[in-house]
Amino acid sequence: MRTTNTGCKIINIATIAADGAGQISFFEANIDIPFEIKRIYYISRVPKDAKRGGHAHKELKQLLFCPYGSVKMLLDDGKNREEIIMDDPAVGLVIDKPVWREMRWLEKNSVLCVAASDYYTPEDYIRDYDEFIEYKNMEFE
Ligand code: T46
């Protein structure tokens, strides 16, 4: 496990290879990731260079992983900004605090999967960057 410059965590997802038959990866809630899972979603059929995201979450915790292809994550905690390329099915990104995220698809049809700690709650999103900075400044004070 490695903590990134924006306070996210890069984790190794347990992965077992089968001779000539690929690999299987798995994780368990509360054991391998620090929360209960209430929702799974995945983003697929995205063209190369398309961008998504552009928001932060107030409370939601998530594990992101890319089982196929390559997606660039831009992460910003209000003080630090970094880019992380997700291209390994055996690696996950835990975002468990308010961090602004933008995603760019580096390869057509890459799949981004997310295990989330809560049901879909539109009120939990901050979709305006200035509002996000104000929210973080209140947190830093
Ligand atoms: C995140 C990044 C990594 C739902 O109705 N239920 C859901 O569970 C989700 C995730 C989305 N939606 C609806 C809300 C919008 O009408 O799907 C539409 C597209 O969602 P959004 O523009 O937020 O998608 P992304 O790819 O920008 O962001 C998503 C997640 O929403 C977000 O939580 O962290 O992936």
Tab-separated table of N, CA and C and ligand atoms in Angstrom:
chain	number	residue	atom	x	y	z
A	1	MET	N	0.859	-1.199	0.000
A	1	MET	CA	0.000	0.000	0.000
A	1	MET	C	0.895	1.249	0.000
A	2	ARG	N	0.480	2.232	-0.815
A	2	ARG	CA	1.248	3.477	-0.871
A	2	ARG	C	0.256	4.634	-0.808
A	3	THR	N	0.558	5.619	0.034
A	3	THR	CA	-0.287	6.814	0.075
A	3	THR	C	0.252	7.821	-0.932
A	4	THR	N	-0.630	8.370	-1.757
A	4	THR	CA	-0.186	9.274	-2.821
A	4	THR	C	-0.124	10.717	-2.304
A	5	ASN	N	0.327	11.635	-3.152
A	5	ASN	CA	0.484	13.041	-2.751
A	5	ASN	C	-0.833	13.718	-2.394
A	6	THR	N	-1.948	13.178	-2.875
A	6	THR	CA	-3.241	13.783	-2.535
A	6	THR	C	-3.962	12.989	-1.440
A	7	GLY	N	-3.236	12.068	-0.803
A	7	GLY	CA	-3.816	11.312	0.311
A	7	GLY	C	-4.673	10.132	-0.102
A	8	CYS	N	-4.609	9.761	-1.394
A	8	CYS	CA	-5.298	8.544	-1.832
A	8	CYS	C	-4.370	7.356	-1.580
A	9	LYS	N	-4.904	6.161	-1.744
A	9	LYS	CA	-4.070	4.983	-1.483
A	9	LYS	C	-4.043	4.079	-2.705
A	10	ILE	N	-2.835	3.650	-3.061
A	10	ILE	CA	-2.675	2.658	-4.123
A	10	ILE	C	-2.515	1.314	-3.436
A	11	ILE	N	-3.401	0.388	-3.760
A	11	ILE	CA	-3.306	-0.929	-3.107
A	11	ILE	C	-3.080	-2.020	-4.153
A	12	ASN	N	-2.462	-3.080	-3.705
A	12	ASN	CA	-2.349	-4.262	-4.558
A	12	ASN	C	-3.606	-5.092	-4.349
A	13	ILE	N	-4.238	-5.473	-5.423
A	13	ILE	CA	-5.416	-6.345	-5.343
A	13	ILE	C	-4.896	-7.780	-5.510
A	14	ALA	N	-5.242	-8.628	-4.568
A	14	ALA	CA	-4.761	-10.019	-4.614
A	14	ALA	C	-5.087	-10.620	-5.979
A	15	THR	N	-4.091	-11.214	-6.595
A	15	THR	CA	-4.243	-11.701	-7.975
A	15	THR	C	-3.508	-13.028	-8.119
A	16	ILE	N	-4.199	-13.990	-8.680
A	16	ILE	CA	-3.595	-15.312	-8.888
A	16	ILE	C	-3.657	-15.643	-10.375
A	17	ALA	N	-2.482	-15.975	-10.908
A	17	ALA	CA	-2.399	-16.304	-12.335
A	17	ALA	C	-2.612	-17.804	-12.532
A	18	ALA	N	-3.251	-18.146	-13.634
A	18	ALA	CA	-3.405	-19.551	-14.000
A	18	ALA	C	-2.558	-19.789	-15.248
A	19	ASP	N	-1.841	-20.870	-15.286
A	19	ASP	CA	-0.922	-21.126	-16.386
A	19	ASP	C	-1.664	-21.107	-17.725
A	20	GLY	N	-1.375	-20.117	-18.548
A	20	GLY	CA	-1.989	-20.038	-19.873
A	20	GLY	C	-3.461	-19.690	-19.868
A	21	ALA	N	-4.004	-19.306	-18.724
A	21	ALA	CA	-5.444	-19.011	-18.657
A	21	ALA	C	-5.728	-17.734	-17.879
A	22	GLY	N	-4.807	-16.768	-18.015
A	22	GLY	CA	-5.072	-15.450	-17.436
A	22	GLY	C	-4.893	-15.383	-15.934
A	23	GLN	N	-5.628	-14.481	-15.321
A	23	GLN	CA	-5.481	-14.282	-13.881
A	23	GLN	C	-6.822	-13.904	-13.270
A	24	ILE	N	-6.920	-14.092	-11.956
A	24	ILE	CA	-8.138	-13.714	-11.238
A	24	ILE	C	-7.730	-12.781	-10.093
A	25	SER	N	-8.500	-11.710	-9.915
A	25	SER	CA	-8.207	-10.739	-8.858
A	25	SER	C	-9.429	-10.636	-7.960
A	26	PHE	N	-9.200	-10.366	-6.678
A	26	PHE	CA	-10.333	-10.329	-5.737
A	26	PHE	C	-9.991	-9.467	-4.534
A	27	PHE	N	-11.062	-8.890	-3.939
A	27	PHE	CA	-10.889	-8.140	-2.691
A	27	PHE	C	-12.165	-8.292	-1.882
A	28	GLU	N	-12.021	-8.126	-0.582
A	28	GLU	CA	-13.164	-8.290	0.310
A	28	GLU	C	-13.365	-7.008	1.112
A	29	ALA	N	-14.640	-6.633	1.250
A	29	ALA	CA	-14.996	-5.419	1.995
A	29	ALA	C	-14.529	-5.538	3.435
A	30	ASN	N	-14.067	-4.424	3.980
A	30	ASN	CA	-13.609	-4.320	5.374
A	30	ASN	C	-12.320	-5.086	5.659
A	31	ILE	N	-11.874	-5.889	4.707
A	31	ILE	CA	-10.634	-6.644	4.920
A	31	ILE	C	-9.545	-6.044	4.025
A	32	ASP	N	-9.809	-6.049	2.733
A	32	ASP	CA	-8.815	-5.514	1.792
A	32	ASP	C	-9.045	-4.034	1.509
A	33	ILE	N	-10.276	-3.578	1.706
A	33	ILE	CA	-10.556	-2.147	1.519
A	33	ILE	C	-11.290	-1.650	2.772
A	34	PRO	N	-11.071	-0.370	3.129
A	34	PRO	CA	-11.487	0.099	4.463
A	34	PRO	C	-12.949	0.538	4.552
A	35	PHE	N	-13.867	-0.180	3.896
A	35	PHE	CA	-15.286	0.177	4.026
A	35	PHE	C	-16.166	-0.971	3.527
A	36	GLU	N	-17.437	-0.896	3.914
A	36	GLU	CA	-18.473	-1.805	3.421
A	36	GLU	C	-18.829	-1.365	1.996
A	37	ILE	N	-19.144	-2.320	1.125
A	37	ILE	CA	-19.513	-1.944	-0.252
A	37	ILE	C	-21.036	-1.939	-0.378
A	38	LYS	N	-21.599	-0.781	-0.804
A	38	LYS	CA	-23.058	-0.734	-1.018
A	38	LYS	C	-23.414	-0.645	-2.493
A	39	ARG	N	-22.422	-0.341	-3.328
A	39	ARG	CA	-22.730	-0.120	-4.740
A	39	ARG	C	-21.503	-0.433	-5.575
A	40	ILE	N	-21.762	-1.043	-6.729
A	40	ILE	CA	-20.700	-1.280	-7.720
A	40	ILE	C	-21.158	-0.603	-9.009
A	41	TYR	N	-20.276	0.118	-9.661
A	41	TYR	CA	-20.602	0.589	-11.006
A	41	TYR	C	-19.352	0.498	-11.878
A	42	TYR	N	-19.555	0.549	-13.171
A	42	TYR	CA	-18.409	0.484	-14.075
A	42	TYR	C	-18.687	1.321	-15.307
A	43	ILE	N	-17.618	1.844	-15.875
A	43	ILE	CA	-17.707	2.755	-17.019
A	43	ILE	C	-17.031	2.063	-18.194
A	44	SER	N	-17.768	1.917	-19.286
A	44	SER	CA	-17.281	1.119	-20.412
A	44	SER	C	-17.632	1.796	-21.731
A	45	ARG	N	-17.129	1.238	-22.825
A	45	ARG	CA	-17.390	1.715	-24.191
A	45	ARG	C	-17.048	3.198	-24.371
A	46	VAL	N	-15.976	3.616	-23.739
A	46	VAL	CA	-15.561	5.018	-23.802
A	46	VAL	C	-14.527	5.164	-24.922
A	47	PRO	N	-14.671	6.163	-25.802
A	47	PRO	CA	-13.655	6.355	-26.848
A	47	PRO	C	-12.335	6.843	-26.258
A	48	LYS	N	-11.248	6.612	-27.003
A	48	LYS	CA	-9.932	7.112	-26.592
A	48	LYS	C	-9.995	8.628	-26.442
A	49	ASP	N	-9.329	9.134	-25.415
A	49	ASP	CA	-9.191	10.569	-25.122
A	49	ASP	C	-10.447	11.221	-24.560
A	50	ALA	N	-11.526	10.457	-24.419
A	50	ALA	CA	-12.720	11.044	-23.789
A	50	ALA	C	-12.419	11.318	-22.316
A	51	LYS	N	-13.061	12.380	-21.797
A	51	LYS	CA	-12.853	12.752	-20.396
A	51	LYS	C	-14.153	12.604	-19.625
A	52	ARG	N	-14.039	12.183	-18.396
A	52	ARG	CA	-15.195	12.091	-17.502
A	52	ARG	C	-14.778	12.663	-16.149
A	53	GLY	N	-15.696	12.606	-15.203
A	53	GLY	CA	-15.379	13.116	-13.869
A	53	GLY	C	-15.506	14.632	-13.846
A	54	GLY	N	-14.668	15.257	-13.014
A	54	GLY	CA	-14.797	16.690	-12.797
A	54	GLY	C	-15.709	16.897	-11.595
A	55	HIS	N	-15.341	16.267	-10.498
A	55	HIS	CA	-16.114	16.406	-9.263
A	55	HIS	C	-15.341	15.793	-8.097
A	56	ALA	N	-15.870	16.042	-6.894
A	56	ALA	CA	-15.336	15.401	-5.689
A	56	ALA	C	-16.534	14.888	-4.905
A	57	HIS	N	-16.266	14.032	-3.936
A	57	HIS	CA	-17.323	13.559	-3.034
A	57	HIS	C	-17.041	14.030	-1.623
A	58	LYS	N	-18.109	14.383	-0.915
A	58	LYS	CA	-17.934	14.838	0.472
A	58	LYS	C	-17.671	13.657	1.402
A	59	GLU	N	-18.467	12.602	1.292
A	59	GLU	CA	-18.388	11.491	2.249
A	59	GLU	C	-18.033	10.156	1.607
A	60	LEU	N	-18.377	9.993	0.342
A	60	LEU	CA	-18.251	8.682	-0.306
A	60	LEU	C	-16.806	8.184	-0.334
A	61	LYS	N	-16.649	6.891	-0.049
A	61	LYS	CA	-15.348	6.236	-0.189
A	61	LYS	C	-15.436	5.269	-1.353
A	62	GLN	N	-14.374	5.178	-2.127
A	62	GLN	CA	-14.435	4.336	-3.312
A	62	GLN	C	-13.114	3.606	-3.544
A	63	LEU	N	-13.227	2.419	-4.119
A	63	LEU	CA	-12.072	1.729	-4.692
A	63	LEU	C	-12.265	1.720	-6.198
A	64	LEU	N	-11.293	2.264	-6.922
A	64	LEU	CA	-11.353	2.270	-8.386
A	64	LEU	C	-10.331	1.270	-8.903
A	65	PHE	N	-10.685	0.554	-9.944
A	65	PHE	CA	-9.715	-0.335	-10.578
A	65	PHE	C	-10.044	-0.476	-12.057
A	66	CYS	N	-9.017	-0.811	-12.818
A	66	CYS	CA	-9.150	-0.844	-14.275
A	66	CYS	C	-8.799	-2.256	-14.744
A	67	PRO	N	-9.792	-3.123	-14.903
A	67	PRO	CA	-9.488	-4.507	-15.276
A	67	PRO	C	-9.095	-4.669	-16.737
A	68	TYR	N	-9.353	-3.617	-17.556
A	68	TYR	CA	-9.016	-3.726	-18.983
A	68	TYR	C	-8.678	-2.351	-19.530
A	69	GLY	N	-7.481	-2.190	-20.100
A	69	GLY	CA	-7.111	-0.951	-20.752
A	69	GLY	C	-6.326	-0.024	-19.859
A	70	SER	N	-6.541	1.272	-20.080
A	70	SER	CA	-5.684	2.258	-19.432
A	70	SER	C	-6.431	3.591	-19.292
A	71	VAL	N	-6.513	4.066	-18.060
A	71	VAL	CA	-7.239	5.312	-17.761
A	71	VAL	C	-6.339	6.201	-16.911
A	72	LYS	N	-6.253	7.476	-17.286
A	72	LYS	CA	-5.454	8.406	-16.477
A	72	LYS	C	-6.364	9.140	-15.505
A	73	MET	N	-5.996	9.114	-14.227
A	73	MET	CA	-6.747	9.815	-13.186
A	73	MET	C	-5.988	11.082	-12.821
A	74	LEU	N	-6.665	12.217	-12.868
A	74	LEU	CA	-6.099	13.435	-12.303
A	74	LEU	C	-6.730	13.616	-10.927
A	75	LEU	N	-5.891	13.757	-9.919
A	75	LEU	CA	-6.373	13.875	-8.541
A	75	LEU	C	-5.879	15.193	-7.954
A	76	ASP	N	-6.752	15.849	-7.183
A	76	ASP	CA	-6.416	17.164	-6.633
A	76	ASP	C	-7.092	17.268	-5.267
A	77	ASP	N	-6.285	17.479	-4.218
A	77	ASP	CA	-6.876	17.580	-2.879
A	77	ASP	C	-7.018	19.022	-2.418
A	78	GLY	N	-6.836	19.965	-3.351
A	78	GLY	CA	-6.940	21.382	-2.995
A	78	GLY	C	-5.574	21.982	-2.727
A	79	LYS	N	-4.587	21.129	-2.451
A	79	LYS	CA	-3.213	21.616	-2.230
A	79	LYS	C	-2.260	20.967	-3.226
A	80	ASN	N	-2.416	19.675	-3.417
A	80	ASN	CA	-1.543	18.919	-4.327
A	80	ASN	C	-2.356	18.376	-5.487
A	81	ARG	N	-1.669	18.240	-6.622
A	81	ARG	CA	-2.309	17.716	-7.837
A	81	ARG	C	-1.385	16.639	-8.379
A	82	GLU	N	-1.947	15.530	-8.856
A	82	GLU	CA	-1.109	14.448	-9.380
A	82	GLU	C	-1.890	13.677	-10.437
A	83	GLU	N	-1.146	12.919	-11.230
A	83	GLU	CA	-1.781	12.056	-12.233
A	83	GLU	C	-1.365	10.621	-11.960
A	84	ILE	N	-2.325	9.736	-12.039
A	84	ILE	CA	-2.040	8.325	-11.809
A	84	ILE	C	-2.626	7.535	-12.970
A	85	ILE	N	-1.809	6.703	-13.559
A	85	ILE	CA	-2.302	5.890	-14.673
A	85	ILE	C	-2.732	4.535	-14.135
A	86	MET	N	-3.971	4.192	-14.450
A	86	MET	CA	-4.500	2.899	-14.012
A	86	MET	C	-4.517	1.981	-15.222
A	87	ASP	N	-3.656	0.986	-15.200
A	87	ASP	CA	-3.550	0.082	-16.351
A	87	ASP	C	-3.222	-1.342	-15.925
A	88	ASP	N	-3.391	-1.615	-14.622
A	88	ASP	CA	-3.035	-2.935	-14.108
A	88	ASP	C	-4.221	-3.482	-13.305
A	89	PRO	N	-4.810	-4.594	-13.745
A	89	PRO	CA	-5.977	-5.142	-13.032
A	89	PRO	C	-5.673	-5.525	-11.583
A	90	ALA	N	-4.388	-5.622	-11.244
A	90	ALA	CA	-4.009	-6.036	-9.884
A	90	ALA	C	-3.718	-4.840	-8.981
A	91	VAL	N	-4.072	-3.629	-9.453
A	91	VAL	CA	-3.814	-2.426	-8.658
A	91	VAL	C	-5.115	-1.647	-8.504
A	92	GLY	N	-5.364	-1.159	-7.291
A	92	GLY	CA	-6.567	-0.371	-7.035
A	92	GLY	C	-6.213	0.980	-6.444
A	93	LEU	N	-7.130	1.925	-6.626
A	93	LEU	CA	-6.952	3.276	-6.076
A	93	LEU	C	-8.093	3.529	-5.094
A	94	VAL	N	-7.739	3.740	-3.835
A	94	VAL	CA	-8.761	4.045	-2.829
A	94	VAL	C	-8.812	5.562	-2.654
A	95	ILE	N	-10.004	6.133	-2.881
A	95	ILE	CA	-10.220	7.563	-2.609
A	95	ILE	C	-11.233	7.610	-1.468
A	96	ASP	N	-10.759	7.988	-0.287
A	96	ASP	CA	-11.660	7.929	0.870
A	96	ASP	C	-11.783	9.276	1.577
A	97	LYS	N	-11.450	10.349	0.828
A	97	LYS	CA	-11.660	11.700	1.349
A	97	LYS	C	-12.017	12.610	0.176
A	98	PRO	N	-12.429	13.848	0.445
A	98	PRO	CA	-12.813	14.705	-0.682
A	98	PRO	C	-11.604	15.048	-1.567
A	99	VAL	N	-11.552	14.450	-2.718
A	99	VAL	CA	-10.473	14.687	-3.693
A	99	VAL	C	-11.127	14.910	-5.050
A	100	TRP	N	-10.766	16.011	-5.703
A	100	TRP	CA	-11.268	16.301	-7.044
A	100	TRP	C	-10.674	15.294	-8.007
A	101	ARG	N	-11.515	14.707	-8.875
A	101	ARG	CA	-10.990	13.729	-9.832
A	101	ARG	C	-11.513	13.975	-11.238
A	102	GLU	N	-10.595	13.806	-12.179
A	102	GLU	CA	-10.957	13.831	-13.603
A	102	GLU	C	-10.320	12.605	-14.225
A	103	MET	N	-10.997	11.995	-15.187
A	103	MET	CA	-10.463	10.780	-15.813
A	103	MET	C	-10.339	11.000	-17.324
A	104	ARG	N	-9.253	10.491	-17.904
A	104	ARG	CA	-9.114	10.521	-19.367
A	104	ARG	C	-8.794	9.119	-19.858
A	105	TRP	N	-9.543	8.688	-20.850
A	105	TRP	CA	-9.361	7.334	-21.391
A	105	TRP	C	-8.153	7.300	-22.334
A	106	LEU	N	-7.117	6.589	-21.947
A	106	LEU	CA	-5.899	6.524	-22.759
A	106	LEU	C	-6.037	5.494	-23.867
A	107	GLU	N	-6.936	4.534	-23.667
A	107	GLU	CA	-7.177	3.510	-24.698
A	107	GLU	C	-8.674	3.313	-24.832
A	108	LYS	N	-9.114	3.202	-26.068
A	108	LYS	CA	-10.526	2.933	-26.377
A	108	LYS	C	-10.997	1.680	-25.622
A	109	ASN	N	-12.185	1.729	-25.112
A	109	ASN	CA	-12.829	0.581	-24.469
A	109	ASN	C	-12.220	0.161	-23.140
A	110	SER	N	-11.310	0.955	-22.595
A	110	SER	CA	-10.821	0.658	-21.241
A	110	SER	C	-12.016	0.669	-20.293
A	111	VAL	N	-11.955	-0.166	-19.275
A	111	VAL	CA	-13.084	-0.268	-18.342
A	111	VAL	C	-12.629	0.211	-16.965
A	112	LEU	N	-13.398	1.135	-16.407
A	112	LEU	CA	-13.109	1.596	-15.043
A	112	LEU	C	-14.223	1.088	-14.126
A	113	CYS	N	-13.823	0.313	-13.122
A	113	CYS	CA	-14.797	-0.263	-12.180
A	113	CYS	C	-14.647	0.429	-10.826
A	114	VAL	N	-15.770	0.554	-10.130
A	114	VAL	CA	-15.743	1.244	-8.838
A	114	VAL	C	-16.597	0.491	-7.821
A	115	ALA	N	-16.002	0.240	-6.651
A	115	ALA	CA	-16.751	-0.281	-5.499
A	115	ALA	C	-16.921	0.900	-4.553
A	116	ALA	N	-18.162	1.219	-4.202
A	116	ALA	CA	-18.444	2.449	-3.448
A	116	ALA	C	-19.078	2.135	-2.098
A	117	SER	N	-18.826	3.014	-1.134
A	117	SER	CA	-19.275	2.776	0.240
A	117	SER	C	-20.741	3.129	0.453
A	118	ASP	N	-21.381	3.756	-0.538
A	118	ASP	CA	-22.770	4.178	-0.304
A	118	ASP	C	-23.580	4.136	-1.606
A	119	TYR	N	-24.890	4.236	-1.449
A	119	TYR	CA	-25.790	4.297	-2.594
A	119	TYR	C	-25.575	5.625	-3.328
A	120	TYR	N	-26.076	5.715	-4.523
A	120	TYR	CA	-25.927	6.943	-5.314
A	120	TYR	C	-26.662	8.090	-4.632
A	121	THR	N	-25.924	9.148	-4.305
A	121	THR	CA	-26.483	10.296	-3.584
A	121	THR	C	-26.010	11.572	-4.277
A	122	PRO	N	-26.837	12.175	-5.138
A	122	PRO	CA	-26.395	13.365	-5.879
A	122	PRO	C	-25.884	14.479	-4.961
A	123	GLU	N	-26.457	14.591	-3.732
A	123	GLU	CA	-26.068	15.680	-2.815
A	123	GLU	C	-24.639	15.516	-2.310
A	124	ASP	N	-24.067	14.325	-2.485
A	124	ASP	CA	-22.703	14.099	-1.995
A	124	ASP	C	-21.645	14.636	-2.966
A	125	TYR	N	-22.090	14.974	-4.199
A	125	TYR	CA	-21.140	15.444	-5.214
A	125	TYR	C	-20.873	16.936	-5.062
A	126	ILE	N	-19.611	17.332	-5.277
A	126	ILE	CA	-19.281	18.751	-5.518
A	126	ILE	C	-18.813	18.796	-6.967
A	127	ARG	N	-19.581	19.461	-7.828
A	127	ARG	CA	-19.276	19.428	-9.269
A	127	ARG	C	-18.684	20.741	-9.774
A	128	ASP	N	-18.430	21.677	-8.849
A	128	ASP	CA	-17.835	22.952	-9.239
A	128	ASP	C	-16.476	23.073	-8.522
A	129	TYR	N	-15.406	23.319	-9.297
A	129	TYR	CA	-14.062	23.289	-8.702
A	129	TYR	C	-13.889	24.367	-7.631
A	130	ASP	N	-14.409	25.595	-7.882
A	130	ASP	CA	-14.263	26.671	-6.888
A	130	ASP	C	-14.979	26.304	-5.587
A	131	GLU	N	-16.133	25.680	-5.748
A	131	GLU	CA	-16.888	25.238	-4.562
A	131	GLU	C	-16.089	24.167	-3.801
A	132	PHE	N	-15.415	23.298	-4.564
A	132	PHE	CA	-14.583	22.257	-3.938
A	132	PHE	C	-13.465	22.915	-3.114
A	133	ILE	N	-12.807	23.946	-3.689
A	133	ILE	CA	-11.708	24.619	-2.978
A	133	ILE	C	-12.250	25.287	-1.702
A	134	GLU	N	-13.423	25.896	-1.802
A	134	GLU	CA	-14.040	26.505	-0.599
A	134	GLU	C	-14.306	25.443	0.454
A	135	TYR	N	-14.839	24.306	0.017
A	135	TYR	CA	-15.147	23.192	0.929
A	135	TYR	C	-13.865	22.713	1.618
A	136	LYS	N	-12.783	22.570	0.839
A	136	LYS	CA	-11.514	22.097	1.400
A	136	LYS	C	-10.929	23.143	2.344
A	137	ASN	N	-11.061	24.437	1.993
A	137	ASN	CA	-10.520	25.473	2.866
A	137	ASN	C	-11.192	25.437	4.231
A	138	MET	N	-12.502	25.151	4.252
A	138	MET	CA	-13.211	25.034	5.539
A	138	MET	C	-12.616	23.864	6.326
A	139	GLU	N	-12.263	22.779	5.591
A	139	GLU	CA	-11.696	21.578	6.225
A	139	GLU	C	-10.287	21.856	6.761
A	140	PHE	N	-9.490	22.637	5.992
A	140	PHE	CA	-8.098	22.904	6.386
A	140	PHE	C	-8.037	23.867	7.580
A	141	GLU	N	-9.102	24.711	7.750
A	141	GLU	CA	-9.061	25.737	8.816
A	141	GLU	C	-9.060	25.111	10.202
B	1	T46	C1	-16.804	8.964	-9.591
B	1	T46	C2	-16.201	8.611	-10.916
B	1	T46	C3	-14.948	7.797	-10.803
B	1	T46	C4	-26.335	7.117	-11.333
B	1	T46	O1	-27.544	7.327	-11.540
B	1	T46	N1	-25.946	6.186	-10.403
B	1	T46	C5	-24.631	5.935	-10.135
B	1	T46	O2	-24.322	5.083	-9.283
B	1	T46	C6	-23.627	6.677	-10.857
B	1	T46	C7	-22.153	6.450	-10.573
B	1	T46	C8	-24.034	7.595	-11.783
B	1	T46	N2	-25.362	7.801	-12.024
B	1	T46	C9	-25.778	8.758	-13.064
B	1	T46	C10	-25.539	10.221	-12.703
B	1	T46	C11	-25.362	10.864	-14.053
B	1	T46	O3	-26.637	11.190	-14.578
B	1	T46	O4	-24.998	8.527	-14.239
B	1	T46	C12	-24.744	9.756	-14.912
B	1	T46	C13	-23.271	9.952	-15.171
B	1	T46	O5	-22.587	10.117	-13.908
B	1	T46	P1	-21.294	11.014	-13.757
B	1	T46	O6	-21.315	12.130	-14.740
B	1	T46	O7	-21.132	11.378	-12.314
B	1	T46	O8	-20.143	9.963	-14.194
B	1	T46	P2	-18.574	10.160	-14.100
B	1	T46	O9	-17.963	9.112	-14.934
B	1	T46	O10	-18.165	11.566	-14.352
B	1	T46	O11	-18.243	9.877	-12.531
B	1	T46	C14	-18.399	8.578	-11.985
B	1	T46	C15	-19.088	8.651	-10.617
B	1	T46	O12	-20.312	9.367	-10.741
B	1	T46	C16	-18.242	9.319	-9.559
B	1	T46	O13	-18.791	9.038	-8.286
B	1	T46	O14	-16.099	9.097	-8.603
B	1	T46	O15	-17.117	7.963	-11.809
